[in-house]
Structures are given as C-alpha cells and as structure tokens.
C-alpha positions as semicolon CSV with decimal commas, in nm:
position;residue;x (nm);y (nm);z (nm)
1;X;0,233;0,347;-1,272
2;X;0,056;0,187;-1,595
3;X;-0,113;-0,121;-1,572
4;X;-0,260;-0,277;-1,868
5;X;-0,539;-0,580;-1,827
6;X;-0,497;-0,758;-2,232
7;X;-0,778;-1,081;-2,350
8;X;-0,475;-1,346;-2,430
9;X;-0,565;-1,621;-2,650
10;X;-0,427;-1,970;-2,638
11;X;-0,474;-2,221;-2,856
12;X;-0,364;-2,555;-2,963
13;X;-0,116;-2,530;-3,303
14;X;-0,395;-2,254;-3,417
15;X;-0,270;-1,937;-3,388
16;X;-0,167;-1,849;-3,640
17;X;-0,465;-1,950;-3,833
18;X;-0,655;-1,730;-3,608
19;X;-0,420;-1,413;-3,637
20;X;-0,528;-1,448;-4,007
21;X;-0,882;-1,417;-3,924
22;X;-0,849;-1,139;-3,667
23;X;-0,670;-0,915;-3,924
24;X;-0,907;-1,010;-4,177
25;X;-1,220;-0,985;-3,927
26;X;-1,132;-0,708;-3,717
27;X;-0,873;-0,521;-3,882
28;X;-0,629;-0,616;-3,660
29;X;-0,251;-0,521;-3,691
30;X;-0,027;-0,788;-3,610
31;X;0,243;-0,542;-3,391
32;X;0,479;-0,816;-3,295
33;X;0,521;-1,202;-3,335
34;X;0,752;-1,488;-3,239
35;X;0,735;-1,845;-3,263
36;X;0,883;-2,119;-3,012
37;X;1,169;-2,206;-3,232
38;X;1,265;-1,857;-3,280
39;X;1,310;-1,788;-2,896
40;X;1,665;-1,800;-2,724
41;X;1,833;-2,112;-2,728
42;X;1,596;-2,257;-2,903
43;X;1,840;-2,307;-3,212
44;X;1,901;-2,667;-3,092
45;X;1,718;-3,009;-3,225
46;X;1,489;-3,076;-2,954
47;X;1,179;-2,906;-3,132
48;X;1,014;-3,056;-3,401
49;X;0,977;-2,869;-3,735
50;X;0,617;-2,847;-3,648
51;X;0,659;-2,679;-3,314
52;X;0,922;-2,487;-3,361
53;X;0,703;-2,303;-3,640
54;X;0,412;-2,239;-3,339
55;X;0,348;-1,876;-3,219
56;X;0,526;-1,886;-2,850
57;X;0,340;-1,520;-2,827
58;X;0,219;-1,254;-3,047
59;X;0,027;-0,882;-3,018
60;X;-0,207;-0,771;-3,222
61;X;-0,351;-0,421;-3,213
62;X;-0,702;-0,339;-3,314
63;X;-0,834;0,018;-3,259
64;X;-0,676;0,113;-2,963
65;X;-0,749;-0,217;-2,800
66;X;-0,440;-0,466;-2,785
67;X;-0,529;-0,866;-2,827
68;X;-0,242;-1,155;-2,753
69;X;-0,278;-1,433;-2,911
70;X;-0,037;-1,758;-2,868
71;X;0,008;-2,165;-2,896
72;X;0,040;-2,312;-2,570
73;X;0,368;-2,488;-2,483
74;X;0,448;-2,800;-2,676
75;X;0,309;-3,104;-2,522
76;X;0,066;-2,852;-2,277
77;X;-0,230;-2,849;-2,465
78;X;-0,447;-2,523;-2,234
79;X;-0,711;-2,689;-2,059
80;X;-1,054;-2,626;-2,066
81;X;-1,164;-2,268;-1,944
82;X;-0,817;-2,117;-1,991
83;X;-0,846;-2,045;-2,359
84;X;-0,888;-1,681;-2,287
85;X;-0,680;-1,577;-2,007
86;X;-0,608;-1,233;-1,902
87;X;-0,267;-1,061;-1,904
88;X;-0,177;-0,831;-1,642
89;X;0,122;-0,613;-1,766
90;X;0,315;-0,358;-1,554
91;X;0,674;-0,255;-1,588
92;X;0,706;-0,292;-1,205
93;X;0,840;-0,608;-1,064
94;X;0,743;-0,539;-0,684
95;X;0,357;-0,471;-0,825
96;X;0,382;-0,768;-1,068
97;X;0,467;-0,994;-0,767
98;X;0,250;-0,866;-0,524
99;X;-0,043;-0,887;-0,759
100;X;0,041;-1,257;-0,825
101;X;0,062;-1,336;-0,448
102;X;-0,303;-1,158;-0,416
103;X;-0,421;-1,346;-0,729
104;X;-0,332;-1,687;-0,542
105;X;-0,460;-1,649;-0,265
106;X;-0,699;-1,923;-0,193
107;X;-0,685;-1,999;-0,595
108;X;-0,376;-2,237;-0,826
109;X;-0,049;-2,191;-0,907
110;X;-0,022;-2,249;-1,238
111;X;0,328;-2,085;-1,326
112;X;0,560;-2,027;-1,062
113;X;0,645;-1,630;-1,089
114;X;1,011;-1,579;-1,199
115;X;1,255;-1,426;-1,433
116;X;1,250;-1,538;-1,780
117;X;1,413;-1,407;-2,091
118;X;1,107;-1,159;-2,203
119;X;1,067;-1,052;-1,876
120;X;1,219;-1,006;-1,566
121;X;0,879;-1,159;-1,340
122;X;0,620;-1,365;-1,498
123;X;0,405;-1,625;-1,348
124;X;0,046;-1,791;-1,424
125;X;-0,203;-1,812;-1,178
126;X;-0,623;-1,897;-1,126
127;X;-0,791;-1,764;-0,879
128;X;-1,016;-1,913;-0,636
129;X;-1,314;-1,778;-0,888
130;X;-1,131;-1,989;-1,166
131;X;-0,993;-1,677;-1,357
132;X;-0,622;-1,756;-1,518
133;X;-0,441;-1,487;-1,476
134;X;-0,037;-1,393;-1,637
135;X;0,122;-1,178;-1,438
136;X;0,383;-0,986;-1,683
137;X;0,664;-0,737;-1,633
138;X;0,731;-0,543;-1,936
139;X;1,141;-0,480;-2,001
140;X;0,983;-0,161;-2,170
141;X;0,839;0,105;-1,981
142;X;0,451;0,180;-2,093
C-alpha cells in the first residue's frame, strides 16, 4: 500500500505568484494545475472573473520531492497556522478514512470526509496538536 505525506501550500489569491517563484527558485516542475473556474460545473456565473482564474490545486515536482500548492476557497481565506498543511495521499478509501477518524480524535473537523469529484474520500482535519491534515484518495493508483 503507498502512502505519500506532501507540504501543501495555501494561500490567499497567491499561488500562482508563488508557483512562479518555486520554479524559478527551486527548479520546480509544475506537473499539473487547475484553477476554480476550470473545475466541473463550474462553467456557470457564480464565480467572479477573479476567482475563477485562482489555482483550486496544483503539483509541482522538485527533485524527487512533490510540493502542492493552492488558493483557498473563495470567500475562506486559510487561517492562521494552516498555511502549510500536510497531504496524506493513498489510493485506499478504507485507509484514507480510518486515518481521518484517528487524525480527529480529540482534534477539529475541518472538512467533513466524503466523495468529491477528484477523489472518491477527502476530508480536512487538525489534530489535537494543531496539525491540519487532508486526507486524499488518489483515483490513480501510486
């Protein structure tokens, strides 16, 4: 079973700006990229211009280290301390959940875990050290 533990990035209508630097920086390679008015059924006129042109969620690859970098959701600006969160991706929905469930144990919900459209269990969650954690199942086996 592969589990992968990623740095993800959030920022505040920034992302982009800072996938810039981390190619120029770093070196990074920018492996895959969407923005919020690109997702599914998104194609309707509740987004502005401006946030439909935000990065709902990219990967960057730098060495052999990956880095995930993202806007938070319109109008959910990330709070203080969850800037850097880590991803937890595993292409198993039983370990995705029962991580979670560990995870929140005596910490916050955040995210209730479900099904969304790029993936089949994700939820966000801080444990009672304070640690946000995004619990992601992969559609793609690793």
């Amino acid at each position: 079973m592969s589990i992968h533990f990623v740095p993800f990035i959030q920022l505040d209508g920034r992302a982009k700006e800072a996938i810039d630097f981390y190619v120029e920086a770093l070196g990074a390679e920018v492996t895959f990229s969407q923005t919020f008015g690109a997702g599914p059924g998104e194609s309707d006129n509740s987004m502005s211009e401006a946030v439909k042109d935000r990065i709902a969620h990219s990967e960057l690859k730098i060495g052999e280290a990956q880095l995930m970098v993202a806007d938070s959701e319109p109008g959910k600006s990330p709070r203080e301390g969850d800037l850097l969160t880590v991803c937890i991706t595993t292409p198993d929905v039983e370990q995705a959940t029962r991580m979670y469930h560990a995870l929140r144990e005596g910490g916050e919900m955040i995210t209730p875990l479900s099904a969304f459209h790029f993936s089949p269990a994700y939820g966000v969650v801080k444990d009672k050290f304070g640690v946000t954690f995004q619990c992601f199942t992969s559609k793609r086996r690793s």
